[in-house]
XYZ file of C-alpha atoms in Angstrom:
227
model
C 0.257 29.243 5.883
C 3.274 27.657 7.528
C 6.074 28.840 5.251
C 7.643 31.400 7.603
C 11.381 30.735 7.999
C 11.144 27.696 5.701
C 13.141 27.615 2.466
C 11.617 26.670 -0.870
C 13.750 23.518 -0.993
C 12.472 22.446 2.430
C 8.883 22.970 1.258
C 9.696 20.993 -1.898
C 11.222 18.097 0.071
C 8.346 18.043 2.573
C 5.726 18.034 -0.165
C 7.462 15.312 -2.206
C 7.653 13.044 0.850
C 4.012 13.681 1.735
C 2.818 13.227 -1.853
C 4.746 9.980 -2.326
C 3.342 8.534 0.919
C -0.186 9.437 -0.180
C 0.147 8.137 -3.736
C -0.188 11.657 -5.170
C 1.541 13.053 -8.247
C 5.180 14.033 -7.747
C 5.748 15.443 -11.254
C 8.506 18.053 -10.818
C 7.043 20.954 -12.815
C 3.578 20.501 -11.326
C 4.975 20.416 -7.785
C 7.154 23.507 -8.374
C 4.148 25.472 -9.661
C 2.073 24.464 -6.651
C 4.831 25.442 -4.224
C 5.432 28.755 -6.030
C 1.749 29.618 -5.592
C 1.942 28.652 -1.927
C 4.993 30.832 -1.328
C 3.115 33.627 -3.095
C 0.511 33.489 -0.310
C -1.917 31.115 -2.027
C -3.386 28.892 0.763
C -2.804 25.162 0.350
C -3.900 22.873 3.183
C -2.044 19.861 1.715
C 1.288 21.702 1.824
C 0.477 22.871 5.352
C -0.065 19.260 6.451
C 3.096 18.150 4.629
C 5.169 20.786 6.425
C 3.769 19.811 9.819
C 4.501 16.122 9.208
C 7.991 16.987 7.962
C 8.771 19.261 10.937
C 7.603 16.653 13.452
C 9.342 13.775 11.600
C 6.074 11.904 11.208
C 5.085 9.343 8.604
C 1.486 10.363 8.076
C -0.644 8.567 5.514
C -3.511 6.085 5.505
C -2.001 2.584 5.536
C -3.812 1.466 2.367
C -2.163 4.040 0.088
C -0.536 2.230 -2.851
C 2.830 3.713 -3.819
C 3.703 3.618 -7.540
C 7.396 2.841 -6.987
C 6.480 -0.450 -5.283
C 3.114 -1.266 -6.843
C 1.849 -1.740 -3.285
C 1.546 0.040 0.039
C 4.087 -0.054 2.820
C 4.175 -3.407 4.671
C 2.269 -3.724 7.931
C 1.827 -5.919 10.964
C -1.242 -5.956 13.187
C -0.846 -4.735 16.759
C -3.469 -4.764 19.478
C -4.086 -1.633 21.533
C -4.760 -1.655 25.313
C -8.417 -1.213 24.311
C -8.221 -4.570 22.498
C -8.503 -2.966 19.052
C -6.396 -4.064 16.108
C -4.314 -1.388 14.377
C -2.019 -1.359 11.350
C 1.624 -0.800 12.282
C 4.478 -0.395 9.794
C 6.542 -3.591 9.986
C 9.593 -2.608 12.036
C 12.105 -5.126 10.674
C 11.132 -4.209 7.098
C 11.315 -0.458 7.746
C 14.601 -0.621 9.658
C 16.192 -2.700 6.871
C 15.605 -0.023 4.186
C 12.186 -1.442 3.228
C 13.491 -4.960 2.662
C 13.080 -8.159 4.643
C 15.931 -10.045 6.270
C 14.112 -13.344 5.557
C 15.050 -14.722 8.953
C 13.666 -14.784 12.501
C 13.685 -10.973 12.705
C 10.748 -10.800 10.293
C 7.126 -11.437 11.302
C 5.397 -14.696 10.457
C 2.342 -12.774 9.238
C 2.135 -9.374 7.572
C 0.027 -7.559 4.994
C -0.071 -4.850 2.352
C -2.439 -3.348 -0.213
C -2.124 -3.200 -3.987
C -4.152 -1.824 -6.879
C -5.351 -4.133 -9.657
C -6.459 -3.074 -13.147
C -9.357 -5.248 -14.312
C -8.790 -7.627 -17.216
C -10.044 -5.620 -20.248
C -11.199 -8.824 -21.978
C -13.685 -9.697 -19.213
C -17.092 -8.043 -19.233
C -18.781 -6.481 -16.200
C -15.996 -7.275 -13.736
C -16.583 -3.882 -12.130
C -20.091 -5.000 -11.155
C -19.264 -8.612 -10.290
C -16.231 -8.153 -8.051
C -17.275 -7.266 -4.498
C -15.476 -6.282 -1.297
C -14.380 -9.282 0.750
C -14.200 -11.623 -2.255
C -11.258 -14.025 -2.125
C -8.930 -14.203 -5.131
C -5.882 -16.315 -6.001
C -2.430 -15.462 -7.321
C -1.096 -17.502 -10.227
C 2.415 -17.174 -11.633
C 2.556 -17.028 -15.426
C 6.149 -16.619 -16.591
C 7.252 -13.177 -15.432
C 3.699 -12.103 -14.594
C 1.509 -12.688 -11.550
C -2.129 -13.030 -12.505
C -5.102 -12.702 -10.164
C -7.952 -15.195 -10.617
C -11.376 -15.877 -9.166
C -12.416 -19.537 -8.943
C -15.557 -18.934 -11.047
C -14.942 -15.733 -13.027
C -11.419 -16.655 -14.102
C -8.833 -13.987 -14.800
C -9.554 -10.737 -12.951
C -6.312 -8.908 -13.764
C -2.552 -8.791 -13.248
C -0.490 -7.398 -10.391
C 1.668 -4.325 -11.128
C 4.962 -5.398 -12.707
C 7.135 -4.129 -9.834
C 5.084 -6.057 -7.262
C 5.060 -9.135 -9.499
C 8.854 -8.956 -9.689
C 9.050 -8.826 -5.887
C 6.758 -11.854 -5.488
C 8.642 -13.820 -8.147
C 11.898 -13.032 -6.379
C 10.486 -14.541 -3.167
C 9.330 -17.818 -4.754
C 12.028 -19.823 -2.991
C 10.709 -18.672 0.405
C 7.446 -20.666 -0.076
C 5.370 -17.796 1.256
C 1.585 -18.182 1.425
C -0.684 -15.432 0.098
C -4.317 -14.774 0.942
C -5.861 -12.098 -1.304
C -9.111 -10.256 -0.535
C -10.865 -7.564 -2.533
C -10.670 -4.502 -0.298
C -12.564 -1.957 -2.399
C -14.209 -2.849 -5.686
C -14.333 -0.275 -8.439
C -11.807 2.093 -6.831
C -9.805 4.317 -9.159
C -6.032 4.494 -9.148
C -4.765 7.944 -8.025
C -4.101 10.408 -10.856
C -4.963 7.784 -13.482
C -7.645 7.993 -16.197
C -6.985 4.365 -17.170
C -9.146 1.226 -16.795
C -11.309 0.478 -13.784
C -9.410 -0.942 -10.840
C -9.935 -2.470 -7.437
C -7.791 -2.417 -4.308
C -6.613 -5.717 -2.854
C -5.563 -6.598 0.680
C -2.796 -9.210 0.567
C -1.936 -11.200 3.699
C 1.377 -13.058 3.640
C 2.357 -15.936 5.893
C 5.608 -17.872 6.252
C 5.509 -21.629 5.457
C 5.134 -22.660 9.107
C 1.873 -20.693 9.527
C -1.293 -22.703 8.991
C -4.270 -21.620 6.896
C -6.446 -20.974 9.963
C -4.167 -18.300 11.464
C -3.704 -16.695 8.026
C -7.490 -16.425 7.555
C -7.949 -15.027 11.073
C -5.199 -12.471 10.502
C -6.656 -11.397 7.146
C -10.083 -10.923 8.721
C -8.624 -8.749 11.471
C -6.559 -6.711 8.985
C -9.596 -6.223 6.754
C -11.612 -4.646 9.561
C -8.862 -2.849 11.509
C -8.984 0.951 11.932
C -7.106 2.759 9.144
C -6.142 5.897 10.999
C -3.125 7.708 9.581
C 0.159 6.337 10.835
């Protein structure tokens, strides 16, 4: 246990930050009960890791974690290591601007994020027909953003908060390339309908389709170490 000389409120803050970054439940009563057990000498490796990350001021979570408050993950750029490997890196201009874009030259021309999609309940066997790497298309329908496959039709709808963000950026003429990242994945802490995780690559209008496809392919296969 790592609770020596750490107040309950510090444990609470550390755990909430860690849980939110990992897409875990942050329900107040549930968290308080878990922390009370921990402070009563009940081992909890998740709280231990949260305290270490908090003490060292680290953002530590797999990049593809979808956060409920956004309906998507954090926003990433690809960076290449000295070993010529591609890695996911939190987009600096977005992070430094309170998780918003400036929509000018300070922002990258290409970036990506992940989101979770609930399958269309009116379509049969989507869980078995949608496969990793499949390309999908976004279609705006009023205040909703629907996700379609060219043969299967409607696959599902984007979360409302992400749809609102995309609708708000319509005037920017951004280009989206959507790939199925993991078919049949379940949303964290949710007993609801079957879902799949999508990798969404975004390019500014001056980026051609070729570079967007190449970027999406690299992002799809890049190492997802915690960052």
